[in-house]
Coordinates of C-alpha atoms and ligand atoms in Angstrom, one line a residue:
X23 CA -116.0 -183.8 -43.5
X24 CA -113.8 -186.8 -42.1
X25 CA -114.5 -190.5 -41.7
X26 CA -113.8 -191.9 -38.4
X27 CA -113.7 -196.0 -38.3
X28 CA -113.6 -196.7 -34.2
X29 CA -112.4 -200.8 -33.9
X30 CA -114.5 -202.1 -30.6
X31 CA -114.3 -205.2 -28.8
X32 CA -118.0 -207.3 -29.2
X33 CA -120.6 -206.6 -27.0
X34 CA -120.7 -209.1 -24.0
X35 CA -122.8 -212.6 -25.5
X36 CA -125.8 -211.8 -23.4
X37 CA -126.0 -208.3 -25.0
X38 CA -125.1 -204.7 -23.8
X39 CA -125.6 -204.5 -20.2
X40 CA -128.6 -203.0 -18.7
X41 CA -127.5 -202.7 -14.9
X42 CA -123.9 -203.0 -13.6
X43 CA -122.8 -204.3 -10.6
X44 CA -121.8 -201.3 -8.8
X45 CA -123.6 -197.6 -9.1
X46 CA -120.4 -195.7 -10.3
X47 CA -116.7 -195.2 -9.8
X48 CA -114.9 -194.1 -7.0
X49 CA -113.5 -190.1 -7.3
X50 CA -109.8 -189.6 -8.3
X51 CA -108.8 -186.5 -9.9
X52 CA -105.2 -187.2 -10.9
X53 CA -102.6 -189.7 -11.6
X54 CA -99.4 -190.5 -9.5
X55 CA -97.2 -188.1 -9.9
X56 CA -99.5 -185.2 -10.8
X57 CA -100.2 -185.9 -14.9
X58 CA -104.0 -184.4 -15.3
X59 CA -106.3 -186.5 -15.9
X60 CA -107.7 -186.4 -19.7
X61 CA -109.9 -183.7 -20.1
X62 CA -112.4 -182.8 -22.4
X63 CA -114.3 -179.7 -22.8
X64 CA -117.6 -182.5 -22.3
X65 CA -118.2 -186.1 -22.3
X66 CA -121.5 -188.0 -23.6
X67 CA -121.2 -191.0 -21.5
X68 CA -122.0 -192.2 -18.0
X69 CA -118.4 -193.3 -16.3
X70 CA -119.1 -196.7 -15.2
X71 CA -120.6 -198.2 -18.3
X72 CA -119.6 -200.2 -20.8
X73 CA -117.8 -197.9 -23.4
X74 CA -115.2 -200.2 -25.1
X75 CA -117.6 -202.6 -27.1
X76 CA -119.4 -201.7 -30.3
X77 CA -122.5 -200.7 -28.4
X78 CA -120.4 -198.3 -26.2
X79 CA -119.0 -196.4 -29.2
X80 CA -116.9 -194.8 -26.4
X81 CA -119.6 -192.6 -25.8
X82 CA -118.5 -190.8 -29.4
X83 CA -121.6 -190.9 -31.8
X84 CA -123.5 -188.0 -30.9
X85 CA -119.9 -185.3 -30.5
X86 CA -118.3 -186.7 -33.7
X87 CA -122.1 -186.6 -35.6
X88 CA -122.0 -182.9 -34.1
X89 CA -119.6 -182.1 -36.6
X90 CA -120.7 -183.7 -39.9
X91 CA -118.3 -186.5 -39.8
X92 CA -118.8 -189.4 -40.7
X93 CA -118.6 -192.6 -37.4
X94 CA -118.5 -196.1 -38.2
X95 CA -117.8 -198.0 -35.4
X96 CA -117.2 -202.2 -35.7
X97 CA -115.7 -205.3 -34.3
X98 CA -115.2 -206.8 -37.7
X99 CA -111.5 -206.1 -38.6
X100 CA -109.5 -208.9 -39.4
X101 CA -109.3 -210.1 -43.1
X102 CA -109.9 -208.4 -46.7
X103 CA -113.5 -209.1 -46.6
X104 CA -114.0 -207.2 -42.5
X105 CA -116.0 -204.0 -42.4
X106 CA -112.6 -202.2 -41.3
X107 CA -110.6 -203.2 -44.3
X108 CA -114.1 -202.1 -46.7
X109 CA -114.0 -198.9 -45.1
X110 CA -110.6 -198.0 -44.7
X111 CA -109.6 -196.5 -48.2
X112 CA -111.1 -193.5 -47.5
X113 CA -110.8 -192.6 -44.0
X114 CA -109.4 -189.7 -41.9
X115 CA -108.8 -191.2 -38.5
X116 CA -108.9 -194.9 -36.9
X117 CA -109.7 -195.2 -33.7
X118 CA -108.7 -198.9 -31.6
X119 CA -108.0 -200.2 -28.7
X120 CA -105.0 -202.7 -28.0
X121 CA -107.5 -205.4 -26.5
X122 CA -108.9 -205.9 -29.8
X123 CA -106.5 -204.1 -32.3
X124 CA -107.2 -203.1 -35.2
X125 CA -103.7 -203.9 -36.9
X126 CA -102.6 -200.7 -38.9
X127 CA -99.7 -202.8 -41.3
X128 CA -97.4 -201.4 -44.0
X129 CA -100.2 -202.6 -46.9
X130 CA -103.5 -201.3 -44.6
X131 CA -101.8 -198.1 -44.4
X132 CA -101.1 -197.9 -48.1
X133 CA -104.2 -198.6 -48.7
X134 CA -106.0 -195.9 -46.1
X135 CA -104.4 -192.8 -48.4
X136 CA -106.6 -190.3 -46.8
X137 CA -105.4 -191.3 -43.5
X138 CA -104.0 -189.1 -40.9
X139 CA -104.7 -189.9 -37.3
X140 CA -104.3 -193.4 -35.8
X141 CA -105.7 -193.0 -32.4
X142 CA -105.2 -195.6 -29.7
X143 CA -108.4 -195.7 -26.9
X144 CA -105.7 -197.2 -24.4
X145 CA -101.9 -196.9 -24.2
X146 CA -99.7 -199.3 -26.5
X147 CA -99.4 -198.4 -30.2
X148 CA -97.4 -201.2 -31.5
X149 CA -100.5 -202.4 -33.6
X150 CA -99.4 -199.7 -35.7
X151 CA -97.0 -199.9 -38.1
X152 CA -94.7 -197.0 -36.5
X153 CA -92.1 -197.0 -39.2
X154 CA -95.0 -196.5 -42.4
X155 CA -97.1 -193.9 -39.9
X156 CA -93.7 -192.1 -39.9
X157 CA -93.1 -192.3 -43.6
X158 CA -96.3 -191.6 -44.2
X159 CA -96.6 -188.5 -41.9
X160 CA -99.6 -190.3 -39.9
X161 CA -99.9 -188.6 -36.4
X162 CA -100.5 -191.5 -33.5
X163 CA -101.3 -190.8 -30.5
X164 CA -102.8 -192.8 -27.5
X165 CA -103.9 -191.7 -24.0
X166 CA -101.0 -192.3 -21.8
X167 CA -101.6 -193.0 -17.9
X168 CA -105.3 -193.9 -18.9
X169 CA -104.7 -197.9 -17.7
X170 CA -101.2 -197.9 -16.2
X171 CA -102.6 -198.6 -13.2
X172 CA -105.4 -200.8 -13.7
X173 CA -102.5 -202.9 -15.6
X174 CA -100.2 -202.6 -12.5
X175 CA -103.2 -203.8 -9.9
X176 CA -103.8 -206.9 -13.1
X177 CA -100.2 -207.7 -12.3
X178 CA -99.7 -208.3 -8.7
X179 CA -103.1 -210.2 -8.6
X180 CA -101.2 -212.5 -11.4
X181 CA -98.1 -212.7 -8.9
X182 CA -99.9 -213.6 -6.3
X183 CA -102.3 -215.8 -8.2
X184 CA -99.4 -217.8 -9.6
X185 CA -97.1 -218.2 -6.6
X186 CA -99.9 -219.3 -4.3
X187 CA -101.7 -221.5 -7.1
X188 CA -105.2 -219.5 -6.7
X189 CA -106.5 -220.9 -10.5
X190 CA -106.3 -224.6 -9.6
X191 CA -107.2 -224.3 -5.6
X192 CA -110.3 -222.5 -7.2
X193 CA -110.7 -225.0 -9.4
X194 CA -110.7 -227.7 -7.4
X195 CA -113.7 -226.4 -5.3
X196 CA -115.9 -226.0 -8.7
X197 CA -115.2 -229.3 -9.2
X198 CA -117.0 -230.4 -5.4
X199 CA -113.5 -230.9 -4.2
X200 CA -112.0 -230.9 -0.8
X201 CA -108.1 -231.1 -2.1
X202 CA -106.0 -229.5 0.1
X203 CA -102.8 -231.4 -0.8
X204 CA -103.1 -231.3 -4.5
X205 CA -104.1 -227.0 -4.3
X206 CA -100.7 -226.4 -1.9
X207 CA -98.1 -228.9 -2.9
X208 CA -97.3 -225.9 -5.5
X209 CA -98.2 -222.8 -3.4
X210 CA -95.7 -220.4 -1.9
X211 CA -95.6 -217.1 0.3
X212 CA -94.3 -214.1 -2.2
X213 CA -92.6 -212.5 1.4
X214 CA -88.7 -212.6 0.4
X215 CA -89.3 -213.4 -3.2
X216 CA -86.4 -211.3 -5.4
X217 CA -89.2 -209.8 -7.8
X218 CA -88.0 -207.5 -10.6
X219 CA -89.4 -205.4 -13.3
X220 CA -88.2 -205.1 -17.1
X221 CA -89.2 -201.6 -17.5
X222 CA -89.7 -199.0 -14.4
X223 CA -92.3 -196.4 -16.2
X224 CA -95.6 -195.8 -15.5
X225 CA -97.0 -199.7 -14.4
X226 CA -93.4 -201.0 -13.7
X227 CA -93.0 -198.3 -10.7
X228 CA -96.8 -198.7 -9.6
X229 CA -96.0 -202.5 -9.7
X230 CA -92.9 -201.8 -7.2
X231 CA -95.1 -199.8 -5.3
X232 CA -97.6 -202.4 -4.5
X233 CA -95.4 -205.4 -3.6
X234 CA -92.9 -203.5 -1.4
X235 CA -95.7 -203.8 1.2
X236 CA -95.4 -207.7 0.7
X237 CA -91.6 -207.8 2.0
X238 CA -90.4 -209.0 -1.3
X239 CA -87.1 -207.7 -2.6
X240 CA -87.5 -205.3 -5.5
X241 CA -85.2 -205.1 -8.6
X242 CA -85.8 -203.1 -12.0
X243 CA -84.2 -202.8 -15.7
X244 CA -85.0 -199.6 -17.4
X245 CA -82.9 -198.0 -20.2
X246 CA -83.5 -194.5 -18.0
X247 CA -82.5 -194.7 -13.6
X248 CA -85.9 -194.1 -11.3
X249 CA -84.8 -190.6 -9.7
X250 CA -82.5 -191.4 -6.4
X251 CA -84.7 -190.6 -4.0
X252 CA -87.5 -193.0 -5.7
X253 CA -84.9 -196.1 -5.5
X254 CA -84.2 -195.4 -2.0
X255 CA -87.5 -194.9 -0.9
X256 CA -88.3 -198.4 -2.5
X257 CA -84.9 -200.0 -1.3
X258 CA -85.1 -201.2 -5.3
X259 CA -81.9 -202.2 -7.1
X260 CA -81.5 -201.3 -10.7
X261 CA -80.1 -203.7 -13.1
X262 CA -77.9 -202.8 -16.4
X263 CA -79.2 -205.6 -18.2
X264 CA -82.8 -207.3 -18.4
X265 CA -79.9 -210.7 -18.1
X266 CA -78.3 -209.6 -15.0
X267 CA -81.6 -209.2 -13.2
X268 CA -83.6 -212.1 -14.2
X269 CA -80.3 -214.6 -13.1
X270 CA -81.6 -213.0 -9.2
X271 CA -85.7 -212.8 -9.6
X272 CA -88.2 -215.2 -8.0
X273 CA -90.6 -213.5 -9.8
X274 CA -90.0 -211.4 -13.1
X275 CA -92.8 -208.8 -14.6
X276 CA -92.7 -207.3 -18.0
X277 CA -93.9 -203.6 -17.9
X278 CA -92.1 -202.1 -21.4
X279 CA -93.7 -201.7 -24.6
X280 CA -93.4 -203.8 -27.7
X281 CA -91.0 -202.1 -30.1
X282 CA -88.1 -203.3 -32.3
X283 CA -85.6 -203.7 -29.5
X284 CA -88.0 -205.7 -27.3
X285 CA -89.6 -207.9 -29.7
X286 CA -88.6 -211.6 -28.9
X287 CA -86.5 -209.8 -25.7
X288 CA -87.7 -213.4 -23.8
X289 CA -86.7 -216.5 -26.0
X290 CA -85.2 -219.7 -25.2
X291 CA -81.9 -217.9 -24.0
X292 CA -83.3 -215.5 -21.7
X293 CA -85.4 -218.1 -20.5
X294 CA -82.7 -220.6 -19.6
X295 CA -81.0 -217.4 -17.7
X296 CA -84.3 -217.1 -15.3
X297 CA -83.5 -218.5 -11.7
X298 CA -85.2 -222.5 -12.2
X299 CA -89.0 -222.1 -11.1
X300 CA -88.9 -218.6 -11.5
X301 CA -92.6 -217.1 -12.5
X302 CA -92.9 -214.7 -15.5
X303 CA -96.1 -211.9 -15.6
X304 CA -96.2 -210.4 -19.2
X305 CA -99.1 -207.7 -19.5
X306 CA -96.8 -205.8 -21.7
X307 CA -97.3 -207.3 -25.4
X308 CA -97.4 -210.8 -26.4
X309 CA -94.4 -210.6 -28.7
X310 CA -92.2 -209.6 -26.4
X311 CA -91.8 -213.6 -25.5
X312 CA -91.4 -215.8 -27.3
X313 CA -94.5 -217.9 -27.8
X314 CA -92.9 -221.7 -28.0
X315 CA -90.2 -221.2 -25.7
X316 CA -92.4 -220.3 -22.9
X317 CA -94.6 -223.4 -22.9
X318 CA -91.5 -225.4 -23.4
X319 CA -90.5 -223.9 -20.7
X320 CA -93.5 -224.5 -18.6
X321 CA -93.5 -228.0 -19.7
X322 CA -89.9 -228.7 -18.6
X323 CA -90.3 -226.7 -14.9
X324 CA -88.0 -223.7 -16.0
X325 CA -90.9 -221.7 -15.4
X326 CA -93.0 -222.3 -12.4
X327 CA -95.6 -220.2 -14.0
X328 CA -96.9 -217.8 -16.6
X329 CA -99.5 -215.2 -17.0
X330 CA -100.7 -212.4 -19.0
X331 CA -103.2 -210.9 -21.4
X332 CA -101.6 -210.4 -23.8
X333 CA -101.4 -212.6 -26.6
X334 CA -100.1 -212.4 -30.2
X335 CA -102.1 -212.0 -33.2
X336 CA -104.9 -210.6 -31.2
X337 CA -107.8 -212.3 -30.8
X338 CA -105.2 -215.4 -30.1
X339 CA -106.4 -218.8 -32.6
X340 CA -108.3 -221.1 -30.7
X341 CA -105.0 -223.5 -31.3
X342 CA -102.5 -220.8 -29.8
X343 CA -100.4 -223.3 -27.3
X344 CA -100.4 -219.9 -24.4
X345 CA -104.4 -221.3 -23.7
X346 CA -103.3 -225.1 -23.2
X347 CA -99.8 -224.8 -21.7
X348 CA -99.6 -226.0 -17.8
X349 CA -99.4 -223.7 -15.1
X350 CA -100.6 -220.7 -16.6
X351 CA -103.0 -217.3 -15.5
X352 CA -103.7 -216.6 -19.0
X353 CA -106.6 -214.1 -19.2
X354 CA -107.9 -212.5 -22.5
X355 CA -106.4 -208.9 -22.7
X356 CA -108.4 -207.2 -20.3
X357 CA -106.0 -205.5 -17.4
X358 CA -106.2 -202.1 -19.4
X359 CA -109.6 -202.0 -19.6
X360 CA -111.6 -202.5 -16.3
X361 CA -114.8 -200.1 -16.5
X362 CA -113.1 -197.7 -14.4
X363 CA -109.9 -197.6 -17.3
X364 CA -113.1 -197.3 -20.0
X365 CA -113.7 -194.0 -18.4
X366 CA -110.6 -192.1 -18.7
X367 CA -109.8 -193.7 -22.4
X368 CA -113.1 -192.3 -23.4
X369 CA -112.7 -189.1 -22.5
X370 CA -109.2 -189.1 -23.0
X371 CA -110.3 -190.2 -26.9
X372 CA -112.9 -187.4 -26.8
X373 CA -110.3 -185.0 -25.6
X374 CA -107.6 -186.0 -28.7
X375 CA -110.6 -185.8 -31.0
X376 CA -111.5 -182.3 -30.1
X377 CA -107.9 -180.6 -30.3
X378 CA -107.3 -182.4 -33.9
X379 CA -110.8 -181.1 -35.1
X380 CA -110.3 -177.9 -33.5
X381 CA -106.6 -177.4 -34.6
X382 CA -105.3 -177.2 -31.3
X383 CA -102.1 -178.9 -30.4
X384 CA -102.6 -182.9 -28.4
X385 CA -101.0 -182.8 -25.8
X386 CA -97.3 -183.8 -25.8
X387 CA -97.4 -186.7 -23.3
X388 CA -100.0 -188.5 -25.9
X389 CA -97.6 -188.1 -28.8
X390 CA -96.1 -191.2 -30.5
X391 CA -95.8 -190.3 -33.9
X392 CA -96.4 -187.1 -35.3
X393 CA -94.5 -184.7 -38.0
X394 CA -92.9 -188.1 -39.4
X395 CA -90.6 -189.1 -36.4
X396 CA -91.3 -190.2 -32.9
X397 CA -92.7 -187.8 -30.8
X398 CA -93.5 -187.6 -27.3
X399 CA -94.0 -190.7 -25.0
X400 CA -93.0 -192.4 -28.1
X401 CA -89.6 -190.5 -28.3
X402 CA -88.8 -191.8 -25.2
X403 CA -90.5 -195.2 -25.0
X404 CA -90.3 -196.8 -28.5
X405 CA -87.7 -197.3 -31.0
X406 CA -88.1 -196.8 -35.0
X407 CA -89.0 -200.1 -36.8
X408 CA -92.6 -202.3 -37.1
X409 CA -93.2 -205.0 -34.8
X410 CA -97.0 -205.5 -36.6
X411 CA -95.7 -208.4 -38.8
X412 CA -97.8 -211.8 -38.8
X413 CA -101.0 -210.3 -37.5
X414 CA -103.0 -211.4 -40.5
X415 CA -103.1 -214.7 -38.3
X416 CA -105.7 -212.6 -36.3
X417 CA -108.2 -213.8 -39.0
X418 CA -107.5 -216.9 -37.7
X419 CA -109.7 -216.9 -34.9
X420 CA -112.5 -215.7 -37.3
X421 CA -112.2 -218.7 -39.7
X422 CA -111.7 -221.0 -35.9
X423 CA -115.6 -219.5 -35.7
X424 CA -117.5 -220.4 -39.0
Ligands
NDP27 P1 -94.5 -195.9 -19.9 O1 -94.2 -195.2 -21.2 O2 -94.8 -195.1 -18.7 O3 -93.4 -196.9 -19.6 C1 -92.7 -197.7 -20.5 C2 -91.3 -197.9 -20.0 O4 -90.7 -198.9 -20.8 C3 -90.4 -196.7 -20.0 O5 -89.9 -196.5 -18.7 C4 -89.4 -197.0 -21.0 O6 -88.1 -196.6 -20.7 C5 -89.3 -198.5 -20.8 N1 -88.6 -199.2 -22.0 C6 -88.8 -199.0 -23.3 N2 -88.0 -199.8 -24.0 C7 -87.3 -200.4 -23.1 C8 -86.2 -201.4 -23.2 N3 -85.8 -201.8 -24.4 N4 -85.7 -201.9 -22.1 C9 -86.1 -201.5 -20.9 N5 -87.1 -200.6 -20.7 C10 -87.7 -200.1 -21.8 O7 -95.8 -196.9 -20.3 P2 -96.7 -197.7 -19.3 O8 -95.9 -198.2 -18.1 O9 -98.0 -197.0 -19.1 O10 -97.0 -198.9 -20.3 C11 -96.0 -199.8 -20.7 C12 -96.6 -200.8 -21.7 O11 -97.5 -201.6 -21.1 C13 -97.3 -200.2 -22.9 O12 -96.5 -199.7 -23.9 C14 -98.2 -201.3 -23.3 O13 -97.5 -202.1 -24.2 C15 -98.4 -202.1 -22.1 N6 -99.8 -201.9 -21.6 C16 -100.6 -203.0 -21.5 C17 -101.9 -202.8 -21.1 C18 -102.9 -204.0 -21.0 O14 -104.1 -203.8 -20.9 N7 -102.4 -205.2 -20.8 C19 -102.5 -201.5 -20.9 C20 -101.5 -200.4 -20.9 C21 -100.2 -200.6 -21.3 P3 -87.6 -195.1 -21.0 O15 -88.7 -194.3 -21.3 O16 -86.9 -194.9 -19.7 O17 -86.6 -195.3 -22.1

């Protein structure tokens, strides 16, 4: 029988929920494009609730208990002393989400001998360690589509929130405030911004989609064209290099994952290329920029504006400069999983669970790793390499705590 060790987020401070604020989800029954959604032969949860913290379990317990395995579901798993790194040595599958990862590095995979399935309740993997899960034979998989486009909706609500200066016109009527001046000598109309998107898959396209009814200029860098018919319907113009596009953006989105060839892909030089004032959205990964060189850039007025949720290590240290810098829309990492994201990560969890007890084969499209090479959406998407390094500073935030 296997051990299963599912990473969660904490329960909310004022406990699990006992009543939501709306009595269930609206019906879809696929994703753009026509990809199914994930489906399981049964799920053990209500959609709607609160699956992603500890007290959610994903709605798992009682189907994985079913079997004889073992569950251990916690939020503890940052450090040599954390309930995930106690319980790792001898377990079959790990099961996190990218909101609160549970970082699978060189020496944790080393240690987890008996592992064999890293399982991602989301869609970003680069809290893994690709390159040991590949020399190790590890299968990872996540559940592609599941949050694309809750993350694409996260990101035009972050355009629009910067360019029209939402945060502090908000905050000034909290604080009793009447201050029109102060909320508008910084807030612009996104109609005839140049906006542009590093990346054009599933959230970079559904981002285009949404602000091409807002009259702004589109522009895109992917390493693969959109199909023609795609760039004329959106009137979008592709650029060869992330460089060449950002020189002509008003606004610039990030929308690729974090793997070797986009780690650090916005530093100090790609920064100085951005138009002066430009605003940058990053719900991709935090490493992608570079951490410094975006609040200097803040502070100097390169950048206009910055926002995200995504932050690196994850939980980010109380010190981490992304919380203090000016003119920011930080938000903890939270686009990918709105309650109605929880839903289709559960089951699509549930769904990857079933075919790797069963024996049957997970479906391609979830594939990152698997029979020691990239496989999948991670044969297109990702490179080979680790981008994991320097998340022990996760245990950061815990030690900020005691
Ligand atoms: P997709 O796989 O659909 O799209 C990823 C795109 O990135 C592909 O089109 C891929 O190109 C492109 N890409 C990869 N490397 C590069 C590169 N070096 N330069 C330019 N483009 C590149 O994934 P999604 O759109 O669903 O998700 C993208 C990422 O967003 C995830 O990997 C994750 O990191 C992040 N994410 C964040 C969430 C959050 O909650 N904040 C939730 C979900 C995802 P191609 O395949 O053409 O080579």
């Amino acid at each position: 029988m296997a051990k299963i060790i599912c990473v969660l987020y904490d329960d909310p401070v004022d406990g699990y929920p006992k009543t939501y604020a709306r009595d269930g989800l609206p019906k879809i029954d696929h994703y753009p494009g026509g990809q199914t959604f994930p489906s399981p032969k049964a799920i053990d949860f209500q959609p709607g609730t609160l699956l992603g913290s500890v007290s959610g379990e994903l709605g798992l317990r009682k189907y994985v208990e079913s079997l004889g395995h073992t569950f251990v579901v916690t939020a503890d798993k940052d450090g040599p002393d954390s309930v995930f790194e106690k319980e790792l040595h001898d377990a079959e599958i790990v099961i996190s989400q990218p909101f609160w990862p549970a970082y699978l590095t060189a020496e944790r995979i080393t240690k987890a001998s008996r592992l064999k399935l890293a399982l991602t309740a989301g869609i970003g993997s680069d809290h893994v360690d690709l390159q040991a899960a590949i020399n190790r034979g590890i299968t990872v998989a996540e559940v592609t589509y599941c949050n694309s486009i809750s993350v694409s909706e996260h990101v035009v609500m972050m355009i629009l929130g910067l360019v029209r200066n939402y945060i502090p016109s908000y905050q000034w009527v909290v604080k009793g405030g009447w201050n029109i001046a102060d909320c508008v000598a910084r807030s612009y109309d996104v109609e005839g911004m140049h906006v542009g998107t590093v990346a054009a898959g599933r959230i970079g396209l559904a981002v285009l989609r949404r602000l091409k009814p807002f009259d702004m200029y589109l522009h895109y860098h992917d390493r693969h064209r959109l199909p023609d018919t795609v760039e004329k319907e959106l009137n979008v113009t592709w650029h060869d290099t992330v460089e060449d596009m950002v020189k002509v953006c008003d606004v610039v989105t990030i929308n690729c994952p974090l793997h070797p060839e986009t780690e650090n892909l916005f530093n100090e030089k790609m920064l100085s290329k951005m138009k002066r004032g430009a605003y940058l959205v990053n719900t991709a990964r935090g490493k992608i920029c570079d951490r410094d060189a975006v609040a200097r850039a803040l502070e100097s007025g390169q950048l206009a504006g910055y926002a995200g949720d995504v932050w690196f290590p994850q939980p980010a240290p109380k010190d981490h400069p992304w919380r203090t810098m000016p003119h920011h829309g930080m938000t903890p990492h939270i686009s990918g999983t709105s309650l109605s994201a929880q839903a289709r990560y559960a089951a699509g969890t549930r769904e990857i669970l079933e075919c790797w007890f069963e024996g049957r084969p997970i479906r391609e499209e979830y594939l990152i790793v698997d029979g020691g090479k990239l496989a999948g959406a991670g044969a297109h998407s990702y490179s080979t390499g680790n981008a994991t390094a320097g998340s022990e500073e996760a245990e950061r935030f815990k030690n900020d705590l005691r």
